[in-house]
PDB file of C-alpha atoms and ligand atoms in Angstrom:
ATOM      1  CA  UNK A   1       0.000   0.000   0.000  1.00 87.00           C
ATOM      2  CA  UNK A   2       1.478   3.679  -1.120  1.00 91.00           C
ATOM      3  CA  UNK A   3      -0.021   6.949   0.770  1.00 92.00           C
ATOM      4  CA  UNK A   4      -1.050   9.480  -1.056  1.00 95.00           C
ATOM      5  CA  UNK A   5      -2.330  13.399  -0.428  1.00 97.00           C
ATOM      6  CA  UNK A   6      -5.245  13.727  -2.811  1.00 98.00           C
ATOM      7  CA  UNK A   7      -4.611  17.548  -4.092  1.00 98.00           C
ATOM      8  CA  UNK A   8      -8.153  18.117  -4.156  1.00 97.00           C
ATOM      9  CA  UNK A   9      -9.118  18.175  -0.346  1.00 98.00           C
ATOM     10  CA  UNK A  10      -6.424  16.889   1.617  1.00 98.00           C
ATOM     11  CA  UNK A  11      -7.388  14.243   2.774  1.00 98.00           C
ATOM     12  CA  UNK A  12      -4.519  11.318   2.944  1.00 96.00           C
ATOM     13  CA  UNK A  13      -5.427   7.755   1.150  1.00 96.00           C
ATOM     14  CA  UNK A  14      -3.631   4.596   0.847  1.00 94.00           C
ATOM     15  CA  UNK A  15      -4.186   2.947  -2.625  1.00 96.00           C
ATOM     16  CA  UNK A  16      -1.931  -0.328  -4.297  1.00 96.00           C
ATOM     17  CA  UNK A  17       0.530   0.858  -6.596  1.00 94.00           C
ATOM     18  CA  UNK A  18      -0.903  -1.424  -9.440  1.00 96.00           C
ATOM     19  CA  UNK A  19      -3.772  -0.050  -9.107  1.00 96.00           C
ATOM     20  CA  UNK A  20      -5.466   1.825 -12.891  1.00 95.00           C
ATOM     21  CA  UNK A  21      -7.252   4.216 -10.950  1.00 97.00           C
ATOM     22  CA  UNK A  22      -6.925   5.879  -7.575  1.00 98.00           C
ATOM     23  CA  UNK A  23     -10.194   7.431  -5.939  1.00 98.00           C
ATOM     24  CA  UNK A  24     -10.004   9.623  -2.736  1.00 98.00           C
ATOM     25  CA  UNK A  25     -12.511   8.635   0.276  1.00 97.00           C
ATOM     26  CA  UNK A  26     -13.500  11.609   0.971  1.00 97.00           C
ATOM     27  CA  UNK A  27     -14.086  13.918  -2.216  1.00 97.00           C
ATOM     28  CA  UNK A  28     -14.480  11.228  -5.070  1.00 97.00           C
ATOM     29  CA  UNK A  29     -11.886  12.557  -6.939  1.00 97.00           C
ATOM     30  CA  UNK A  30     -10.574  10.072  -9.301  1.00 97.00           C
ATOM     31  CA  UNK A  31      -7.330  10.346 -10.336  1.00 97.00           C
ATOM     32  CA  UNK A  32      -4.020   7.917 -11.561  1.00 97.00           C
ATOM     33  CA  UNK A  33      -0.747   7.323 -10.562  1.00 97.00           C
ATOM     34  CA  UNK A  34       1.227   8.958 -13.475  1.00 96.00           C
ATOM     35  CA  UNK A  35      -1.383  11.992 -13.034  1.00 96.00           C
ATOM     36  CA  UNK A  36      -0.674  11.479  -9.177  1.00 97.00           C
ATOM     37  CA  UNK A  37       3.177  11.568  -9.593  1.00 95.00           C
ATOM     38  CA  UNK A  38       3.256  14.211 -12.697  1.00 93.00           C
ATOM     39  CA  UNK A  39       1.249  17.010 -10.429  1.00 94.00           C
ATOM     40  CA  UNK A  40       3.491  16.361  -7.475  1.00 95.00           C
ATOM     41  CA  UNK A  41       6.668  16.934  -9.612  1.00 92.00           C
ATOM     42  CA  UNK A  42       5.718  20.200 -10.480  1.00 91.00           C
ATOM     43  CA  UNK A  43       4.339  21.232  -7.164  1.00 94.00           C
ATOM     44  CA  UNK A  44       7.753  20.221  -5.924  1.00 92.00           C
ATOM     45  CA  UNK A  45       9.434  22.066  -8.443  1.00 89.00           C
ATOM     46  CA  UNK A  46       7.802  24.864  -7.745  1.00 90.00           C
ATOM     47  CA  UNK A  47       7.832  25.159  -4.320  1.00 92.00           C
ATOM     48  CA  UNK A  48      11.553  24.171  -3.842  1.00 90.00           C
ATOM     49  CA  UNK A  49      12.711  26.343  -6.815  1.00 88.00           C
ATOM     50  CA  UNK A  50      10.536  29.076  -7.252  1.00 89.00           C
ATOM     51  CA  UNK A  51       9.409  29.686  -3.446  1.00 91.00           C
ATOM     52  CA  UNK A  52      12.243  28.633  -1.401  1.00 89.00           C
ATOM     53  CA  UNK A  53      15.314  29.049  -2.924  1.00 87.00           C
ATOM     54  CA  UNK A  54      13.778  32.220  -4.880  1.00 88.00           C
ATOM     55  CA  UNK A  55      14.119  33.855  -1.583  1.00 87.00           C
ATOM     56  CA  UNK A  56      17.751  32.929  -1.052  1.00 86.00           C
ATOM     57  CA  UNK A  57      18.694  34.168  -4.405  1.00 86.00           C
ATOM     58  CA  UNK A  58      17.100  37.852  -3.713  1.00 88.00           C
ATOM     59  CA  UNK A  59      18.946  36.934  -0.711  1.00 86.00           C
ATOM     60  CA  UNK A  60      22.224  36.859  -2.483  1.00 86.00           C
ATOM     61  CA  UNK A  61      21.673  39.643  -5.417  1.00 85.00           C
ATOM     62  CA  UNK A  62      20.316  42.045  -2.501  1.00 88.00           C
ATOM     63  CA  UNK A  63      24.257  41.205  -0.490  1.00 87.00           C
ATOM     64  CA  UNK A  64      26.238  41.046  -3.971  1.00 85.00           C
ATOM     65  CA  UNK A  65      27.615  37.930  -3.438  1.00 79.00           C
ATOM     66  CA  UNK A  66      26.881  34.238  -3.287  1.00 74.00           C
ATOM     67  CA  UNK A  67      25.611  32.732   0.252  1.00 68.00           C
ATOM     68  CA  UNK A  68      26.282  28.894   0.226  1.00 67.00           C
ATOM     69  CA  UNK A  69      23.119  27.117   1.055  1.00 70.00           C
ATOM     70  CA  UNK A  70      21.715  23.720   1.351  1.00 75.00           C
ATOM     71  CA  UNK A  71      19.087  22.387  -1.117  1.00 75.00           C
ATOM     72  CA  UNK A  72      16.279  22.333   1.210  1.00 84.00           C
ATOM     73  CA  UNK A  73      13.881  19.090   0.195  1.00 89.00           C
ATOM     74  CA  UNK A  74      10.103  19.693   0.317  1.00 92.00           C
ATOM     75  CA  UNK A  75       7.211  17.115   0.862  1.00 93.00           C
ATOM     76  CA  UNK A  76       4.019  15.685  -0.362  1.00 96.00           C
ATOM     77  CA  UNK A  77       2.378  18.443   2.644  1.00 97.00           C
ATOM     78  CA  UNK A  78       3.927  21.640   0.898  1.00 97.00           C
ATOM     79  CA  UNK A  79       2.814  20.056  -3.129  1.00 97.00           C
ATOM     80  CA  UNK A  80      -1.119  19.738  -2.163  1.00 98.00           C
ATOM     81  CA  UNK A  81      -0.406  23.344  -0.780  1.00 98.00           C
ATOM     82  CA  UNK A  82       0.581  24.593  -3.706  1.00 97.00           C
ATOM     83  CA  UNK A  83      -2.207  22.899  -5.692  1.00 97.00           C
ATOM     84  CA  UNK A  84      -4.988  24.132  -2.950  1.00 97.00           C
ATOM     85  CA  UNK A  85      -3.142  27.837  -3.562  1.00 97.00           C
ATOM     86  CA  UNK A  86      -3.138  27.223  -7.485  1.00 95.00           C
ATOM     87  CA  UNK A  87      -6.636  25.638  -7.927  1.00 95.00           C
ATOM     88  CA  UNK A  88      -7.786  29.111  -5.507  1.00 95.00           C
ATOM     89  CA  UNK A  89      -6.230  31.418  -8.690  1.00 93.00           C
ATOM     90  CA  UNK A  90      -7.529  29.498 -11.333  1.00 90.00           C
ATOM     91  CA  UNK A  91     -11.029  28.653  -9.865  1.00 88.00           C
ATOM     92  CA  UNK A  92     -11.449  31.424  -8.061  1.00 84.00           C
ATOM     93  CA  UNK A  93     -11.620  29.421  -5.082  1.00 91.00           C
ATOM     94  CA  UNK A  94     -12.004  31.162  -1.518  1.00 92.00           C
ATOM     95  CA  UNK A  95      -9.608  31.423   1.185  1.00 93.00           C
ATOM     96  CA  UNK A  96     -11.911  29.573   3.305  1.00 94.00           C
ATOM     97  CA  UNK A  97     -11.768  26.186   1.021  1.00 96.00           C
ATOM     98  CA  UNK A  98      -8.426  26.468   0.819  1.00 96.00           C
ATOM     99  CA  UNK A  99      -7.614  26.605   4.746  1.00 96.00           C
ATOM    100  CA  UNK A 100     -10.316  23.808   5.251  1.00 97.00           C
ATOM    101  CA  UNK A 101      -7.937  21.575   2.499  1.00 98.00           C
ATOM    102  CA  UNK A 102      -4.753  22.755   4.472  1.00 98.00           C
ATOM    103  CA  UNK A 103      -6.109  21.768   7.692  1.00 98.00           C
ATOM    104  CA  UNK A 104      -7.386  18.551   6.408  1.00 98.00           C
ATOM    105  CA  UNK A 105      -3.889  18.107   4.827  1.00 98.00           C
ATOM    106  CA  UNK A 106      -1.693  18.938   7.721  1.00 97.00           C
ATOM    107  CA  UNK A 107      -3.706  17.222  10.294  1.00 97.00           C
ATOM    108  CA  UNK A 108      -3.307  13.911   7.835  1.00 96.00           C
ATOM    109  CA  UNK A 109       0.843  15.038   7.959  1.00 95.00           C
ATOM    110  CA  UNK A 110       1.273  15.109  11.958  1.00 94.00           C
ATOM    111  CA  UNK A 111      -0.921  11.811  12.055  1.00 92.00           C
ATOM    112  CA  UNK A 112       0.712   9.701   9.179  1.00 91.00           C
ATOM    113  CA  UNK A 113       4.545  10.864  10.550  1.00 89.00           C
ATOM    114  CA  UNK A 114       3.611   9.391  14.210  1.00 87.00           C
ATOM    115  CA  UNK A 115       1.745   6.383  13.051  1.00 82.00           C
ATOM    116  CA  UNK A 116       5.045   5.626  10.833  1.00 75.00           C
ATOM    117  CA  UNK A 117       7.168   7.419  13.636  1.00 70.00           C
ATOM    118  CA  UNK A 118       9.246   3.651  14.203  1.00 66.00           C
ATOM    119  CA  UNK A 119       9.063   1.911  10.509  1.00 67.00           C
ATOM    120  CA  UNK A 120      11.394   3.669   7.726  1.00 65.00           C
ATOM    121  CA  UNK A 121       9.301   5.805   5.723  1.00 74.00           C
ATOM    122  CA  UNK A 122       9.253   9.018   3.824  1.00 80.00           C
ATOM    123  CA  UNK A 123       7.104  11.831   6.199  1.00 85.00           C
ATOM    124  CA  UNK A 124       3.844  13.343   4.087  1.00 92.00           C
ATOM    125  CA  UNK A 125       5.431  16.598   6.036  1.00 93.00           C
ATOM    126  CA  UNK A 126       8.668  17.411   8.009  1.00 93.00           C
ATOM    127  CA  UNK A 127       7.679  19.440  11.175  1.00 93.00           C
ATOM    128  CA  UNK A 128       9.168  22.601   9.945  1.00 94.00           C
ATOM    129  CA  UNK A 129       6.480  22.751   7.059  1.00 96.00           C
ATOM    130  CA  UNK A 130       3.899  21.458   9.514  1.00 97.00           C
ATOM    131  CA  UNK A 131       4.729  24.377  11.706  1.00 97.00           C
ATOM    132  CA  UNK A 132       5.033  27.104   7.715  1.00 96.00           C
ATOM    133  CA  UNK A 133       1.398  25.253   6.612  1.00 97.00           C
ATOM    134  CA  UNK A 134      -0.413  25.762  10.322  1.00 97.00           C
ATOM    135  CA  UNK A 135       1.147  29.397  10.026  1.00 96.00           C
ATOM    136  CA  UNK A 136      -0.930  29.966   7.086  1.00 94.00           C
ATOM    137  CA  UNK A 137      -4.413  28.599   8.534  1.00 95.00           C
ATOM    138  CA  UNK A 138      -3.690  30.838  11.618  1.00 96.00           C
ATOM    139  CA  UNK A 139      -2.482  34.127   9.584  1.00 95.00           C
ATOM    140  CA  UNK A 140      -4.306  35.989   6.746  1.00 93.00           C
ATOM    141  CA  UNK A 141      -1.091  37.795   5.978  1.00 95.00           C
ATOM    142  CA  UNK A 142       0.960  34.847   5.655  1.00 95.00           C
ATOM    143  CA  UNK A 143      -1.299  33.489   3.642  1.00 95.00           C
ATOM    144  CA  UNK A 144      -1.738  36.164   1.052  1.00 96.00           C
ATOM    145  CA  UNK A 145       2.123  36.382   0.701  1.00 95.00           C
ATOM    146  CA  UNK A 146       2.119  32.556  -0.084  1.00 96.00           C
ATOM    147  CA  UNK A 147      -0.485  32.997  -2.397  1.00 96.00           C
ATOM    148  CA  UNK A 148       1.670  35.689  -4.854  1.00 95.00           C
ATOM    149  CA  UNK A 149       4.281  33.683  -4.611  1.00 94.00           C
ATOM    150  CA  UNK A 150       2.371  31.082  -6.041  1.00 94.00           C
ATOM    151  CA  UNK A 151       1.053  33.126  -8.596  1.00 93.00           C
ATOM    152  CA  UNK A 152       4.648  34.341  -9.630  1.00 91.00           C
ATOM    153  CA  UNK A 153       5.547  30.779 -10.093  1.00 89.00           C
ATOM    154  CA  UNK A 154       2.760  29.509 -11.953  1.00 89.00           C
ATOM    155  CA  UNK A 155       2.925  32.937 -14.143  1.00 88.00           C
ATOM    156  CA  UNK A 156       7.177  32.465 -14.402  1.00 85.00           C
ATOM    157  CA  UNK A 157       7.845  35.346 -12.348  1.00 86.00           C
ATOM    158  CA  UNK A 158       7.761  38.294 -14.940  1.00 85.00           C
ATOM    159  CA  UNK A 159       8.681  40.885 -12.734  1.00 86.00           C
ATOM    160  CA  UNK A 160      10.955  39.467 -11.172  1.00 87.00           C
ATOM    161  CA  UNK A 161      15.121  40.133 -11.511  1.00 88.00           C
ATOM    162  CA  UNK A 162      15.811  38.139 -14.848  1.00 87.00           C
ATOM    163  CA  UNK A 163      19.055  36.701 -12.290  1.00 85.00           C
ATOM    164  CA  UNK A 164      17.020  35.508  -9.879  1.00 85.00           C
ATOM    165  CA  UNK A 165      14.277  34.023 -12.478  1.00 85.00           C
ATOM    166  CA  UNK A 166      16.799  32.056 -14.018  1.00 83.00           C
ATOM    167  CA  UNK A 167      18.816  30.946 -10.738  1.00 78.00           C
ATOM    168  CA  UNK A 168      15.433  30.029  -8.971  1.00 78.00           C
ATOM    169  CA  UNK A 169      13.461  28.393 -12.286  1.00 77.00           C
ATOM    170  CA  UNK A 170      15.553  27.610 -14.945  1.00 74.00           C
ATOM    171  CA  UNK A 171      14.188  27.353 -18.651  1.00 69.00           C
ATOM    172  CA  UNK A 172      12.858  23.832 -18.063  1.00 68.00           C
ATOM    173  CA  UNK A 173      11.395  24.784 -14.519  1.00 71.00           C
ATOM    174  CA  UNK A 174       9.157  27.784 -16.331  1.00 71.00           C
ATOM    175  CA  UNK A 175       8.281  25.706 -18.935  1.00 71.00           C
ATOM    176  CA  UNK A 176       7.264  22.969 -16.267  1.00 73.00           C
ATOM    177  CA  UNK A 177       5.445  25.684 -14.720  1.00 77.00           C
ATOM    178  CA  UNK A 178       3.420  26.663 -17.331  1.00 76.00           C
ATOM    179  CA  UNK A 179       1.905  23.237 -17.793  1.00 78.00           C
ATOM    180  CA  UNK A 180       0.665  23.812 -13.658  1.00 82.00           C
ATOM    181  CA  UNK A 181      -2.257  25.823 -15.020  1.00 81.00           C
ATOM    182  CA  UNK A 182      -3.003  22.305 -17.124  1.00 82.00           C
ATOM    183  CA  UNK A 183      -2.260  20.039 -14.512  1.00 89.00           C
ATOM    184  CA  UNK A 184      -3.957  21.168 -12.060  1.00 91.00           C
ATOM    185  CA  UNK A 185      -7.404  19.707 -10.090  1.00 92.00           C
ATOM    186  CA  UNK A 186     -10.532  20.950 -11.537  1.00 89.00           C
ATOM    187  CA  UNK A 187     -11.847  22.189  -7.722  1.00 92.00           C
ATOM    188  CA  UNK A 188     -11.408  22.293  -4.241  1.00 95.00           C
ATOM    189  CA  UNK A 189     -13.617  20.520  -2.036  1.00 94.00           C
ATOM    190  CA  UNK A 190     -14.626  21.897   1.124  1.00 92.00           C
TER     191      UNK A 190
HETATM  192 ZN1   ZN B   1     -10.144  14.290  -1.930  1.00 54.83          ZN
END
Protein backbone atom coordinates (compact mmCIF):
# COMPACT_ATOMS: atom_id res chain seq x y z
CA UNK A 1 0.00 0.00 0.00
CA UNK A 2 1.48 3.68 -1.12
CA UNK A 3 -0.02 6.95 0.77
CA UNK A 4 -1.05 9.48 -1.06
CA UNK A 5 -2.33 13.40 -0.43
CA UNK A 6 -5.24 13.73 -2.81
CA UNK A 7 -4.61 17.55 -4.09
CA UNK A 8 -8.15 18.12 -4.16
CA UNK A 9 -9.12 18.17 -0.35
CA UNK A 10 -6.42 16.89 1.62
CA UNK A 11 -7.39 14.24 2.77
CA UNK A 12 -4.52 11.32 2.94
CA UNK A 13 -5.43 7.76 1.15
CA UNK A 14 -3.63 4.60 0.85
CA UNK A 15 -4.19 2.95 -2.63
CA UNK A 16 -1.93 -0.33 -4.30
CA UNK A 17 0.53 0.86 -6.60
CA UNK A 18 -0.90 -1.42 -9.44
CA UNK A 19 -3.77 -0.05 -9.11
CA UNK A 20 -5.47 1.82 -12.89
CA UNK A 21 -7.25 4.22 -10.95
CA UNK A 22 -6.92 5.88 -7.58
CA UNK A 23 -10.19 7.43 -5.94
CA UNK A 24 -10.00 9.62 -2.74
CA UNK A 25 -12.51 8.64 0.28
CA UNK A 26 -13.50 11.61 0.97
CA UNK A 27 -14.09 13.92 -2.22
CA UNK A 28 -14.48 11.23 -5.07
CA UNK A 29 -11.89 12.56 -6.94
CA UNK A 30 -10.57 10.07 -9.30
CA UNK A 31 -7.33 10.35 -10.34
CA UNK A 32 -4.02 7.92 -11.56
CA UNK A 33 -0.75 7.32 -10.56
CA UNK A 34 1.23 8.96 -13.47
CA UNK A 35 -1.38 11.99 -13.03
CA UNK A 36 -0.67 11.48 -9.18
CA UNK A 37 3.18 11.57 -9.59
CA UNK A 38 3.26 14.21 -12.70
CA UNK A 39 1.25 17.01 -10.43
CA UNK A 40 3.49 16.36 -7.47
CA UNK A 41 6.67 16.93 -9.61
CA UNK A 42 5.72 20.20 -10.48
CA UNK A 43 4.34 21.23 -7.16
CA UNK A 44 7.75 20.22 -5.92
CA UNK A 45 9.43 22.07 -8.44
CA UNK A 46 7.80 24.86 -7.74
CA UNK A 47 7.83 25.16 -4.32
CA UNK A 48 11.55 24.17 -3.84
CA UNK A 49 12.71 26.34 -6.81
CA UNK A 50 10.54 29.08 -7.25
CA UNK A 51 9.41 29.69 -3.45
CA UNK A 52 12.24 28.63 -1.40
CA UNK A 53 15.31 29.05 -2.92
CA UNK A 54 13.78 32.22 -4.88
CA UNK A 55 14.12 33.86 -1.58
CA UNK A 56 17.75 32.93 -1.05
CA UNK A 57 18.69 34.17 -4.40
CA UNK A 58 17.10 37.85 -3.71
CA UNK A 59 18.95 36.93 -0.71
CA UNK A 60 22.22 36.86 -2.48
CA UNK A 61 21.67 39.64 -5.42
CA UNK A 62 20.32 42.05 -2.50
CA UNK A 63 24.26 41.20 -0.49
CA UNK A 64 26.24 41.05 -3.97
CA UNK A 65 27.61 37.93 -3.44
CA UNK A 66 26.88 34.24 -3.29
CA UNK A 67 25.61 32.73 0.25
CA UNK A 68 26.28 28.89 0.23
CA UNK A 69 23.12 27.12 1.06
CA UNK A 70 21.71 23.72 1.35
CA UNK A 71 19.09 22.39 -1.12
CA UNK A 72 16.28 22.33 1.21
CA UNK A 73 13.88 19.09 0.19
CA UNK A 74 10.10 19.69 0.32
CA UNK A 75 7.21 17.12 0.86
CA UNK A 76 4.02 15.68 -0.36
CA UNK A 77 2.38 18.44 2.64
CA UNK A 78 3.93 21.64 0.90
CA UNK A 79 2.81 20.06 -3.13
CA UNK A 80 -1.12 19.74 -2.16
CA UNK A 81 -0.41 23.34 -0.78
CA UNK A 82 0.58 24.59 -3.71
CA UNK A 83 -2.21 22.90 -5.69
CA UNK A 84 -4.99 24.13 -2.95
CA UNK A 85 -3.14 27.84 -3.56
CA UNK A 86 -3.14 27.22 -7.48
CA UNK A 87 -6.64 25.64 -7.93
CA UNK A 88 -7.79 29.11 -5.51
CA UNK A 89 -6.23 31.42 -8.69
CA UNK A 90 -7.53 29.50 -11.33
CA UNK A 91 -11.03 28.65 -9.86
CA UNK A 92 -11.45 31.42 -8.06
CA UNK A 93 -11.62 29.42 -5.08
CA UNK A 94 -12.00 31.16 -1.52
CA UNK A 95 -9.61 31.42 1.19
CA UNK A 96 -11.91 29.57 3.30
CA UNK A 97 -11.77 26.19 1.02
CA UNK A 98 -8.43 26.47 0.82
CA UNK A 99 -7.61 26.61 4.75
CA UNK A 100 -10.32 23.81 5.25
CA UNK A 101 -7.94 21.58 2.50
CA UNK A 102 -4.75 22.75 4.47
CA UNK A 103 -6.11 21.77 7.69
CA UNK A 104 -7.39 18.55 6.41
CA UNK A 105 -3.89 18.11 4.83
CA UNK A 106 -1.69 18.94 7.72
CA UNK A 107 -3.71 17.22 10.29
CA UNK A 108 -3.31 13.91 7.84
CA UNK A 109 0.84 15.04 7.96
CA UNK A 110 1.27 15.11 11.96
CA UNK A 111 -0.92 11.81 12.06
CA UNK A 112 0.71 9.70 9.18
CA UNK A 113 4.55 10.86 10.55
CA UNK A 114 3.61 9.39 14.21
CA UNK A 115 1.74 6.38 13.05
CA UNK A 116 5.05 5.63 10.83
CA UNK A 117 7.17 7.42 13.64
CA UNK A 118 9.25 3.65 14.20
CA UNK A 119 9.06 1.91 10.51
CA UNK A 120 11.39 3.67 7.73
CA UNK A 121 9.30 5.81 5.72
CA UNK A 122 9.25 9.02 3.82
CA UNK A 123 7.10 11.83 6.20
CA UNK A 124 3.84 13.34 4.09
CA UNK A 125 5.43 16.60 6.04
CA UNK A 126 8.67 17.41 8.01
CA UNK A 127 7.68 19.44 11.18
CA UNK A 128 9.17 22.60 9.95
CA UNK A 129 6.48 22.75 7.06
CA UNK A 130 3.90 21.46 9.51
CA UNK A 131 4.73 24.38 11.71
CA UNK A 132 5.03 27.10 7.71
CA UNK A 133 1.40 25.25 6.61
CA UNK A 134 -0.41 25.76 10.32
CA UNK A 135 1.15 29.40 10.03
CA UNK A 136 -0.93 29.97 7.09
CA UNK A 137 -4.41 28.60 8.53
CA UNK A 138 -3.69 30.84 11.62
CA UNK A 139 -2.48 34.13 9.58
CA UNK A 140 -4.31 35.99 6.75
CA UNK A 141 -1.09 37.80 5.98
CA UNK A 142 0.96 34.85 5.65
CA UNK A 143 -1.30 33.49 3.64
CA UNK A 144 -1.74 36.16 1.05
CA UNK A 145 2.12 36.38 0.70
CA UNK A 146 2.12 32.56 -0.08
CA UNK A 147 -0.49 33.00 -2.40
CA UNK A 148 1.67 35.69 -4.85
CA UNK A 149 4.28 33.68 -4.61
CA UNK A 150 2.37 31.08 -6.04
CA UNK A 151 1.05 33.13 -8.60
CA UNK A 152 4.65 34.34 -9.63
CA UNK A 153 5.55 30.78 -10.09
CA UNK A 154 2.76 29.51 -11.95
CA UNK A 155 2.93 32.94 -14.14
CA UNK A 156 7.18 32.46 -14.40
CA UNK A 157 7.85 35.35 -12.35
CA UNK A 158 7.76 38.29 -14.94
CA UNK A 159 8.68 40.88 -12.73
CA UNK A 160 10.95 39.47 -11.17
CA UNK A 161 15.12 40.13 -11.51
CA UNK A 162 15.81 38.14 -14.85
CA UNK A 163 19.05 36.70 -12.29
CA UNK A 164 17.02 35.51 -9.88
CA UNK A 165 14.28 34.02 -12.48
CA UNK A 166 16.80 32.06 -14.02
CA UNK A 167 18.82 30.95 -10.74
CA UNK A 168 15.43 30.03 -8.97
CA UNK A 169 13.46 28.39 -12.29
CA UNK A 170 15.55 27.61 -14.95
CA UNK A 171 14.19 27.35 -18.65
CA UNK A 172 12.86 23.83 -18.06
CA UNK A 173 11.39 24.78 -14.52
CA UNK A 174 9.16 27.78 -16.33
CA UNK A 175 8.28 25.71 -18.93
CA UNK A 176 7.26 22.97 -16.27
CA UNK A 177 5.45 25.68 -14.72
CA UNK A 178 3.42 26.66 -17.33
CA UNK A 179 1.90 23.24 -17.79
CA UNK A 180 0.67 23.81 -13.66
CA UNK A 181 -2.26 25.82 -15.02
CA UNK A 182 -3.00 22.30 -17.12
CA UNK A 183 -2.26 20.04 -14.51
CA UNK A 184 -3.96 21.17 -12.06
CA UNK A 185 -7.40 19.71 -10.09
CA UNK A 186 -10.53 20.95 -11.54
CA UNK A 187 -11.85 22.19 -7.72
CA UNK A 188 -11.41 22.29 -4.24
CA UNK A 189 -13.62 20.52 -2.04
CA UNK A 190 -14.63 21.90 1.12
ZN1 LIG B 1 -10.14 14.29 -1.93
Amino acid sequence: MAAWLCFSCGTLNNALKKEKRITCGYCQVETTWPKHDRRRKVANDAVKWGIVHRKLHEADLAKGRKVSYKLREVTELLEAVFWFITVSITGGVTYDIVKACCVRAVNAAREYNQKAKKDAFTPIGTPREIKEVEALIADPEKYEQMRREVEECIKGMPGVDPRVRMAALGRKAEASLRTAKLLAPEKLHR
